[in-house]
Amino acid sequence: MSLIRTESVYKSFGELEVLRGITTTVEQGEVVCIIGPSGAGKSTFLRSLNQLEEITSGKIFIDEQLFLHKENGVLVERISASEHKRLLLEMGMVFQSFNLFPHMTVMDNVITAPTRVKKVPRDEAVADAIEILRQVGLEDKHDAYPSKLSGGQMQRVAIARSLAMHPKIMLFDEPTSALDPELVGEVLSVMKKLAESGMTMLVVTHEMGFAREAADRVLFMCDGIIAEESEPNELFSNPKNPRTRQFLNSVL
């Protein structure tokens, strides 16, 4: 069962066409990594899935329901407001920057969305958060404020905050790009454990090792299109597209 499916998704910023007909799927339990050069449209595509960017044309299906259909900037069809909200809540997202609330403790950062959006009782949310913080290796930091954490710890809190909503799919937008090199490993370790647990994940990343090890499928994007996609061993060992070969030669 596909959790996300897109058909001919386009996105323009004025005269600049950033996405040029993206058609792909993410199946339940699948880990898909998107790689490619800067400006390829990777982050724009990810952000279009949860409406942080409005697409210009195309169809987006979430959990096998038509979420949105637009043509030339005009809305053709959209699901009801209640279903729209429900499906958005099923997508967790982790950004390059951590976006934690600086005036809140780690615990309060994690439980705010469940208690305010899903109306989960506080004691239930706290018990759940303790378990999630244990999963990301931060159970001893529940009373700490973000200013007292390292970048890697803050990003793990951001992951915990998304997991607290119990999403069906996690979107990661270059989650290690803002980290010092020595802190990257701790975040990738948490993401690998998530992948091993069966979490459906769509990951924009420049960490080729992670893509090779954790992904079920890798998409190579350039110039607003998916130029190549295959299993990681095939794509990294025997890329078919010359642009893919050029990119991999420059980063590996």
PDB file of C-alpha atoms in Angstrom:
ATOM      1  CA  MET A   1       0.000   0.000   0.000  1.00  0.00           C
ATOM      2  CA  SER A   2       1.372   3.388  -0.973  1.00  0.00           C
ATOM      3  CA  LEU A   3       1.413   6.022   1.758  1.00  0.00           C
ATOM      4  CA  ILE A   4       2.467   8.750  -0.667  1.00  0.00           C
ATOM      5  CA  ARG A   5       1.983   8.898  -4.422  1.00  0.00           C
ATOM      6  CA  THR A   6       2.517  11.849  -6.701  1.00  0.00           C
ATOM      7  CA  GLU A   7       1.573  12.282 -10.338  1.00  0.00           C
ATOM      8  CA  SER A   8       3.199  14.939 -12.541  1.00  0.00           C
ATOM      9  CA  VAL A   9       3.866  17.407  -9.733  1.00  0.00           C
ATOM     10  CA  TYR A  10       5.105  20.799 -10.892  1.00  0.00           C
ATOM     11  CA  LYS A  11       6.123  23.779  -8.797  1.00  0.00           C
ATOM     12  CA  SER A  12       7.088  27.209 -10.059  1.00  0.00           C
ATOM     13  CA  PHE A  13       8.308  30.296  -8.274  1.00  0.00           C
ATOM     14  CA  GLY A  14       7.415  32.961 -10.816  1.00  0.00           C
ATOM     15  CA  GLU A  15       9.349  32.086 -13.970  1.00  0.00           C
ATOM     16  CA  LEU A  16      11.525  29.555 -12.167  1.00  0.00           C
ATOM     17  CA  GLU A  17      10.253  25.991 -12.564  1.00  0.00           C
ATOM     18  CA  VAL A  18      11.642  24.063  -9.584  1.00  0.00           C
ATOM     19  CA  LEU A  19       9.709  20.797  -9.971  1.00  0.00           C
ATOM     20  CA  ARG A  20       9.040  19.477 -13.454  1.00  0.00           C
ATOM     21  CA  GLY A  21       6.679  16.535 -13.360  1.00  0.00           C
ATOM     22  CA  ILE A  22       7.564  14.469 -10.288  1.00  0.00           C
ATOM     23  CA  THR A  23       5.849  11.071 -10.307  1.00  0.00           C
ATOM     24  CA  THR A  24       6.775   8.590  -7.605  1.00  0.00           C
ATOM     25  CA  THR A  25       5.440   6.495  -4.735  1.00  0.00           C
ATOM     26  CA  VAL A  26       6.501   5.630  -1.199  1.00  0.00           C
ATOM     27  CA  GLU A  27       5.155   2.292  -0.025  1.00  0.00           C
ATOM     28  CA  GLN A  28       4.243   1.467   3.554  1.00  0.00           C
ATOM     29  CA  GLY A  29       7.362   0.424   5.475  1.00  0.00           C
ATOM     30  CA  GLU A  30       9.683   1.673   2.737  1.00  0.00           C
ATOM     31  CA  VAL A  31      12.691   3.938   3.267  1.00  0.00           C
ATOM     32  CA  VAL A  32      13.273   6.185   0.258  1.00  0.00           C
ATOM     33  CA  CYS A  33      16.251   8.535   0.101  1.00  0.00           C
ATOM     34  CA  ILE A  34      16.421  11.495  -2.274  1.00  0.00           C
ATOM     35  CA  ILE A  35      19.894  12.637  -3.296  1.00  0.00           C
ATOM     36  CA  GLY A  36      21.138  15.181  -5.791  1.00  0.00           C
ATOM     37  CA  PRO A  37      22.872  18.533  -6.183  1.00  0.00           C
ATOM     38  CA  SER A  38      21.787  21.764  -4.530  1.00  0.00           C
ATOM     39  CA  GLY A  39      18.910  23.391  -6.382  1.00  0.00           C
ATOM     40  CA  ALA A  40      17.584  20.092  -7.707  1.00  0.00           C
ATOM     41  CA  GLY A  41      14.183  20.614  -6.061  1.00  0.00           C
ATOM     42  CA  LYS A  42      14.592  17.951  -3.372  1.00  0.00           C
ATOM     43  CA  SER A  43      13.475  20.022  -0.391  1.00  0.00           C
ATOM     44  CA  THR A  44      10.733  21.732  -2.401  1.00  0.00           C
ATOM     45  CA  PHE A  45       9.305  18.340  -3.298  1.00  0.00           C
ATOM     46  CA  LEU A  46       9.358  17.203   0.322  1.00  0.00           C
ATOM     47  CA  ARG A  47       7.730  20.428   1.525  1.00  0.00           C
ATOM     48  CA  SER A  48       5.026  20.187  -1.133  1.00  0.00           C
ATOM     49  CA  LEU A  49       3.833  16.900   0.332  1.00  0.00           C
ATOM     50  CA  ASN A  50       2.686  18.496   3.593  1.00  0.00           C
ATOM     51  CA  GLN A  51       1.611  21.798   2.052  1.00  0.00           C
ATOM     52  CA  LEU A  52       4.508  23.897   3.263  1.00  0.00           C
ATOM     53  CA  GLU A  53       4.798  24.666  -0.448  1.00  0.00           C
ATOM     54  CA  GLU A  54       1.759  24.853  -2.719  1.00  0.00           C
ATOM     55  CA  ILE A  55       2.257  22.916  -5.933  1.00  0.00           C
ATOM     56  CA  THR A  56       1.465  24.520  -9.287  1.00  0.00           C
ATOM     57  CA  SER A  57       0.133  21.402 -11.000  1.00  0.00           C
ATOM     58  CA  GLY A  58      -0.236  17.700 -10.333  1.00  0.00           C
ATOM     59  CA  LYS A  59      -1.831  15.235  -7.965  1.00  0.00           C
ATOM     60  CA  ILE A  60      -0.762  14.198  -4.472  1.00  0.00           C
ATOM     61  CA  PHE A  61      -2.221  11.062  -2.900  1.00  0.00           C
ATOM     62  CA  ILE A  62      -1.725  10.332   0.808  1.00  0.00           C
ATOM     63  CA  ASP A  63      -2.690   6.982   2.305  1.00  0.00           C
ATOM     64  CA  GLU A  64      -4.243   6.176  -1.094  1.00  0.00           C
ATOM     65  CA  GLN A  65      -6.610   9.159  -0.953  1.00  0.00           C
ATOM     66  CA  LEU A  66      -6.486  12.042  -3.400  1.00  0.00           C
ATOM     67  CA  PHE A  67      -5.137  14.771  -1.156  1.00  0.00           C
ATOM     68  CA  LEU A  68      -4.782  17.548  -3.718  1.00  0.00           C
ATOM     69  CA  HIS A  69      -5.128  18.123  -7.446  1.00  0.00           C
ATOM     70  CA  LYS A  70      -4.109  21.398  -9.086  1.00  0.00           C
ATOM     71  CA  GLU A  71      -3.605  22.444 -12.689  1.00  0.00           C
ATOM     72  CA  ASN A  72      -1.764  25.630 -13.660  1.00  0.00           C
ATOM     73  CA  GLY A  73      -2.193  27.060 -10.190  1.00  0.00           C
ATOM     74  CA  VAL A  74      -5.925  26.364 -10.066  1.00  0.00           C
ATOM     75  CA  LEU A  75      -7.378  23.993  -7.468  1.00  0.00           C
ATOM     76  CA  VAL A  76      -9.224  21.145  -9.193  1.00  0.00           C
ATOM     77  CA  GLU A  77      -9.975  18.911  -6.216  1.00  0.00           C
ATOM     78  CA  ARG A  78      -9.113  18.677  -2.534  1.00  0.00           C
ATOM     79  CA  ILE A  79     -10.323  16.401   0.235  1.00  0.00           C
ATOM     80  CA  SER A  80     -12.500  17.741   3.027  1.00  0.00           C
ATOM     81  CA  ALA A  81     -10.957  20.020   5.633  1.00  0.00           C
ATOM     82  CA  SER A  82     -11.254  17.372   8.347  1.00  0.00           C
ATOM     83  CA  GLU A  83      -9.563  14.695   6.226  1.00  0.00           C
ATOM     84  CA  HIS A  84      -6.947  17.227   5.114  1.00  0.00           C
ATOM     85  CA  LYS A  85      -6.033  17.876   8.743  1.00  0.00           C
ATOM     86  CA  ARG A  86      -6.061  14.178   9.645  1.00  0.00           C
ATOM     87  CA  LEU A  87      -3.733  13.201   6.813  1.00  0.00           C
ATOM     88  CA  LEU A  88      -1.332  16.052   7.540  1.00  0.00           C
ATOM     89  CA  LEU A  89      -1.089  14.842  11.138  1.00  0.00           C
ATOM     90  CA  GLU A  90      -0.032  11.441   9.842  1.00  0.00           C
ATOM     91  CA  MET A  91       3.133  12.979   8.368  1.00  0.00           C
ATOM     92  CA  GLY A  92       5.930  13.873  10.738  1.00  0.00           C
ATOM     93  CA  MET A  93       8.646  16.208   9.489  1.00  0.00           C
ATOM     94  CA  VAL A  94      12.163  16.923  10.663  1.00  0.00           C
ATOM     95  CA  PHE A  95      13.855  20.008   9.225  1.00  0.00           C
ATOM     96  CA  GLN A  96      17.458  21.091   8.739  1.00  0.00           C
ATOM     97  CA  SER A  97      17.056  23.500  11.640  1.00  0.00           C
ATOM     98  CA  PHE A  98      15.670  22.054  14.828  1.00  0.00           C
ATOM     99  CA  ASN A  99      12.834  24.563  15.393  1.00  0.00           C
ATOM    100  CA  LEU A 100      12.498  23.712  19.079  1.00  0.00           C
ATOM    101  CA  PHE A 101      10.695  26.084  21.431  1.00  0.00           C
ATOM    102  CA  PRO A 102      13.616  27.647  23.340  1.00  0.00           C
ATOM    103  CA  HIS A 103      11.511  28.548  26.405  1.00  0.00           C
ATOM    104  CA  MET A 104      10.290  24.963  26.859  1.00  0.00           C
ATOM    105  CA  THR A 105      12.025  21.920  28.323  1.00  0.00           C
ATOM    106  CA  VAL A 106      12.678  18.871  26.181  1.00  0.00           C
ATOM    107  CA  MET A 107       9.616  17.196  27.685  1.00  0.00           C
ATOM    108  CA  ASP A 108       7.345  20.147  26.980  1.00  0.00           C
ATOM    109  CA  ASN A 109       8.665  20.371  23.417  1.00  0.00           C
ATOM    110  CA  VAL A 110       7.735  16.722  22.879  1.00  0.00           C
ATOM    111  CA  ILE A 111       4.278  16.742  24.491  1.00  0.00           C
ATOM    112  CA  THR A 112       2.983  20.099  23.239  1.00  0.00           C
ATOM    113  CA  ALA A 113       1.555  18.825  19.945  1.00  0.00           C
ATOM    114  CA  PRO A 114      -0.081  15.660  21.334  1.00  0.00           C
ATOM    115  CA  THR A 115      -1.724  17.550  24.200  1.00  0.00           C
ATOM    116  CA  ARG A 116      -2.799  20.623  22.228  1.00  0.00           C
ATOM    117  CA  VAL A 117      -3.601  19.154  18.819  1.00  0.00           C
ATOM    118  CA  LYS A 118      -4.698  15.601  19.631  1.00  0.00           C
ATOM    119  CA  LYS A 119      -6.002  16.489  23.120  1.00  0.00           C
ATOM    120  CA  VAL A 120      -4.041  13.625  24.700  1.00  0.00           C
ATOM    121  CA  PRO A 121      -4.156  13.841  28.528  1.00  0.00           C
ATOM    122  CA  ARG A 122      -0.910  15.255  29.880  1.00  0.00           C
ATOM    123  CA  ASP A 123       0.016  12.257  32.021  1.00  0.00           C
ATOM    124  CA  GLU A 124      -0.513   9.936  29.058  1.00  0.00           C
ATOM    125  CA  ALA A 125       1.540  12.199  26.796  1.00  0.00           C
ATOM    126  CA  VAL A 126       4.364  12.370  29.353  1.00  0.00           C
ATOM    127  CA  ALA A 127       4.498   8.572  29.707  1.00  0.00           C
ATOM    128  CA  ASP A 128       4.633   8.225  25.924  1.00  0.00           C
ATOM    129  CA  ALA A 129       7.296  10.936  25.643  1.00  0.00           C
ATOM    130  CA  ILE A 130       9.520   9.215  28.199  1.00  0.00           C
ATOM    131  CA  GLU A 131       9.503   6.064  26.073  1.00  0.00           C
ATOM    132  CA  ILE A 132      10.171   8.018  22.873  1.00  0.00           C
ATOM    133  CA  LEU A 133      13.041   9.958  24.495  1.00  0.00           C
ATOM    134  CA  ARG A 134      14.489   6.622  25.560  1.00  0.00           C
ATOM    135  CA  GLN A 135      14.345   5.466  21.934  1.00  0.00           C
ATOM    136  CA  VAL A 136      16.385   8.475  20.813  1.00  0.00           C
ATOM    137  CA  GLY A 137      18.815   8.204  23.737  1.00  0.00           C
ATOM    138  CA  LEU A 138      17.692  11.320  25.603  1.00  0.00           C
ATOM    139  CA  GLU A 139      15.670  10.028  28.541  1.00  0.00           C
ATOM    140  CA  ASP A 140      18.021  11.853  30.937  1.00  0.00           C
ATOM    141  CA  LYS A 141      17.461  15.218  29.204  1.00  0.00           C
ATOM    142  CA  HIS A 142      13.699  15.611  29.698  1.00  0.00           C
ATOM    143  CA  ASP A 143      14.110  18.624  32.020  1.00  0.00           C
ATOM    144  CA  ALA A 144      16.837  20.321  29.950  1.00  0.00           C
ATOM    145  CA  TYR A 145      16.258  23.402  27.807  1.00  0.00           C
ATOM    146  CA  PRO A 146      17.392  23.480  24.161  1.00  0.00           C
ATOM    147  CA  SER A 147      20.154  25.983  24.949  1.00  0.00           C
ATOM    148  CA  LYS A 148      21.846  23.311  27.074  1.00  0.00           C
ATOM    149  CA  LEU A 149      21.857  20.698  24.314  1.00  0.00           C
ATOM    150  CA  SER A 150      24.256  19.971  21.484  1.00  0.00           C
ATOM    151  CA  GLY A 151      23.073  20.231  17.903  1.00  0.00           C
ATOM    152  CA  GLY A 152      22.812  16.464  17.650  1.00  0.00           C
ATOM    153  CA  GLN A 153      20.751  16.298  20.812  1.00  0.00           C
ATOM    154  CA  MET A 154      18.440  19.058  19.592  1.00  0.00           C
ATOM    155  CA  GLN A 155      17.862  17.221  16.334  1.00  0.00           C
ATOM    156  CA  ARG A 156      17.073  14.027  18.239  1.00  0.00           C
ATOM    157  CA  VAL A 157      14.532  15.989  20.292  1.00  0.00           C
ATOM    158  CA  ALA A 158      13.039  17.222  17.022  1.00  0.00           C
ATOM    159  CA  ILE A 159      12.731  13.600  15.874  1.00  0.00           C
ATOM    160  CA  ALA A 160      11.141  12.661  19.217  1.00  0.00           C
ATOM    161  CA  ARG A 161       8.690  15.536  18.872  1.00  0.00           C
ATOM    162  CA  SER A 162       7.542  14.230  15.495  1.00  0.00           C
ATOM    163  CA  LEU A 163       7.345  10.655  16.739  1.00  0.00           C
ATOM    164  CA  ALA A 164       5.123  11.756  19.638  1.00  0.00           C
ATOM    165  CA  MET A 165       2.339  12.322  17.124  1.00  0.00           C
ATOM    166  CA  HIS A 166       2.682   8.673  15.994  1.00  0.00           C
ATOM    167  CA  PRO A 167       2.834   9.486  12.283  1.00  0.00           C
ATOM    168  CA  LYS A 168       2.493   6.903   9.532  1.00  0.00           C
ATOM    169  CA  ILE A 169       5.387   8.429   7.618  1.00  0.00           C
ATOM    170  CA  MET A 170       8.384  10.560   8.563  1.00  0.00           C
ATOM    171  CA  LEU A 171       9.781  13.199   6.214  1.00  0.00           C
ATOM    172  CA  PHE A 172      13.382  14.258   6.806  1.00  0.00           C
ATOM    173  CA  ASP A 173      14.765  17.355   5.052  1.00  0.00           C
ATOM    174  CA  GLU A 174      18.564  17.058   5.252  1.00  0.00           C
ATOM    175  CA  PRO A 175      18.398  16.484   9.028  1.00  0.00           C
ATOM    176  CA  THR A 176      22.177  16.444   9.511  1.00  0.00           C
ATOM    177  CA  SER A 177      23.185  19.368   7.296  1.00  0.00           C
ATOM    178  CA  ALA A 178      23.289  21.883  10.172  1.00  0.00           C
ATOM    179  CA  LEU A 179      25.352  19.619  12.448  1.00  0.00           C
ATOM    180  CA  ASP A 180      29.061  19.552  13.148  1.00  0.00           C
ATOM    181  CA  PRO A 181      30.581  16.414  11.575  1.00  0.00           C
ATOM    182  CA  GLU A 182      31.168  14.676  14.911  1.00  0.00           C
ATOM    183  CA  LEU A 183      27.448  14.957  15.783  1.00  0.00           C
ATOM    184  CA  VAL A 184      26.081  13.539  12.530  1.00  0.00           C
ATOM    185  CA  GLY A 185      26.498   9.903  13.554  1.00  0.00           C
ATOM    186  CA  GLU A 186      24.203  10.079  16.582  1.00  0.00           C
ATOM    187  CA  VAL A 187      21.324  11.405  14.493  1.00  0.00           C
ATOM    188  CA  LEU A 188      21.882   8.902  11.678  1.00  0.00           C
ATOM    189  CA  SER A 189      21.954   6.106  14.265  1.00  0.00           C
ATOM    190  CA  VAL A 190      18.480   7.085  15.485  1.00  0.00           C
ATOM    191  CA  MET A 191      17.222   7.259  11.898  1.00  0.00           C
ATOM    192  CA  LYS A 192      18.647   3.807  11.116  1.00  0.00           C
ATOM    193  CA  LYS A 193      16.859   2.366  14.147  1.00  0.00           C
ATOM    194  CA  LEU A 194      13.631   3.972  12.945  1.00  0.00           C
ATOM    195  CA  ALA A 195      14.121   2.424   9.511  1.00  0.00           C
ATOM    196  CA  GLU A 196      14.793  -0.986  11.068  1.00  0.00           C
ATOM    197  CA  SER A 197      11.609  -0.688  13.134  1.00  0.00           C
ATOM    198  CA  GLY A 198       9.534  -0.451   9.951  1.00  0.00           C
ATOM    199  CA  MET A 199       8.824   3.281   9.962  1.00  0.00           C
ATOM    200  CA  THR A 200       8.031   4.600   6.490  1.00  0.00           C
ATOM    201  CA  MET A 201      10.561   7.326   5.721  1.00  0.00           C
ATOM    202  CA  LEU A 202      11.233   9.786   2.898  1.00  0.00           C
ATOM    203  CA  VAL A 203      14.650  11.341   3.436  1.00  0.00           C
ATOM    204  CA  VAL A 204      16.375  14.146   1.564  1.00  0.00           C
ATOM    205  CA  THR A 205      20.019  13.630   2.451  1.00  0.00           C
ATOM    206  CA  HIS A 206      23.591  14.311   1.444  1.00  0.00           C
ATOM    207  CA  GLU A 207      24.787  11.397   3.595  1.00  0.00           C
ATOM    208  CA  MET A 208      25.553   8.847   0.904  1.00  0.00           C
ATOM    209  CA  GLY A 209      26.527   6.175   3.432  1.00  0.00           C
ATOM    210  CA  PHE A 210      23.120   6.405   5.076  1.00  0.00           C
ATOM    211  CA  ALA A 211      21.354   6.237   1.725  1.00  0.00           C
ATOM    212  CA  ARG A 212      23.365   3.171   0.724  1.00  0.00           C
ATOM    213  CA  GLU A 213      22.818   1.360   4.049  1.00  0.00           C
ATOM    214  CA  ALA A 214      19.294   2.315   5.113  1.00  0.00           C
ATOM    215  CA  ALA A 215      17.318   2.984   1.932  1.00  0.00           C
ATOM    216  CA  ASP A 216      15.160   0.495   0.106  1.00  0.00           C
ATOM    217  CA  ARG A 217      15.220   2.820  -2.882  1.00  0.00           C
ATOM    218  CA  VAL A 218      17.196   5.914  -3.856  1.00  0.00           C
ATOM    219  CA  LEU A 219      15.930   8.728  -6.079  1.00  0.00           C
ATOM    220  CA  PHE A 220      18.448  10.966  -7.828  1.00  0.00           C
ATOM    221  CA  MET A 221      17.009  14.395  -8.565  1.00  0.00           C
ATOM    222  CA  CYS A 222      18.470  17.125 -10.739  1.00  0.00           C
ATOM    223  CA  ASP A 223      16.947  20.095 -12.550  1.00  0.00           C
ATOM    224  CA  GLY A 224      13.543  19.463 -10.996  1.00  0.00           C
ATOM    225  CA  ILE A 225      13.114  15.883 -12.225  1.00  0.00           C
ATOM    226  CA  ILE A 226      13.795  12.376 -10.944  1.00  0.00           C
ATOM    227  CA  ALA A 227      16.601  11.480 -13.317  1.00  0.00           C
ATOM    228  CA  GLU A 228      17.172   7.989 -11.940  1.00  0.00           C
ATOM    229  CA  GLU A 229      15.858   5.679  -9.232  1.00  0.00           C
ATOM    230  CA  SER A 230      16.776   2.180  -8.151  1.00  0.00           C
ATOM    231  CA  GLU A 231      17.909   0.080  -5.225  1.00  0.00           C
ATOM    232  CA  PRO A 232      20.919   1.663  -3.505  1.00  0.00           C
ATOM    233  CA  ASN A 233      23.491  -0.952  -4.511  1.00  0.00           C
ATOM    234  CA  GLU A 234      22.478  -0.634  -8.129  1.00  0.00           C
ATOM    235  CA  LEU A 235      22.388   3.159  -8.163  1.00  0.00           C
ATOM    236  CA  PHE A 236      25.681   3.647  -6.340  1.00  0.00           C
ATOM    237  CA  SER A 237      27.555   0.843  -8.105  1.00  0.00           C
ATOM    238  CA  ASN A 238      26.129   1.087 -11.594  1.00  0.00           C
ATOM    239  CA  PRO A 239      24.341   4.407 -12.232  1.00  0.00           C
ATOM    240  CA  LYS A 240      22.735   4.540 -15.680  1.00  0.00           C
ATOM    241  CA  ASN A 241      22.284   8.291 -16.055  1.00  0.00           C
ATOM    242  CA  PRO A 242      25.426  10.301 -16.886  1.00  0.00           C
ATOM    243  CA  ARG A 243      24.254  13.075 -14.562  1.00  0.00           C
ATOM    244  CA  THR A 244      23.977  10.570 -11.712  1.00  0.00           C
ATOM    245  CA  ARG A 245      27.505   9.296 -12.421  1.00  0.00           C
ATOM    246  CA  GLN A 246      28.837  12.858 -12.477  1.00  0.00           C
ATOM    247  CA  PHE A 247      27.188  13.671  -9.150  1.00  0.00           C
ATOM    248  CA  LEU A 248      28.367  10.502  -7.414  1.00  0.00           C
ATOM    249  CA  ASN A 249      31.907  11.001  -8.698  1.00  0.00           C
ATOM    250  CA  SER A 250      31.916  14.444  -7.123  1.00  0.00           C
ATOM    251  CA  VAL A 251      30.661  13.366  -3.686  1.00  0.00           C
ATOM    252  CA  LEU A 252      32.116   9.886  -3.180  1.00  0.00           C
TER     253      LEU A 252
END
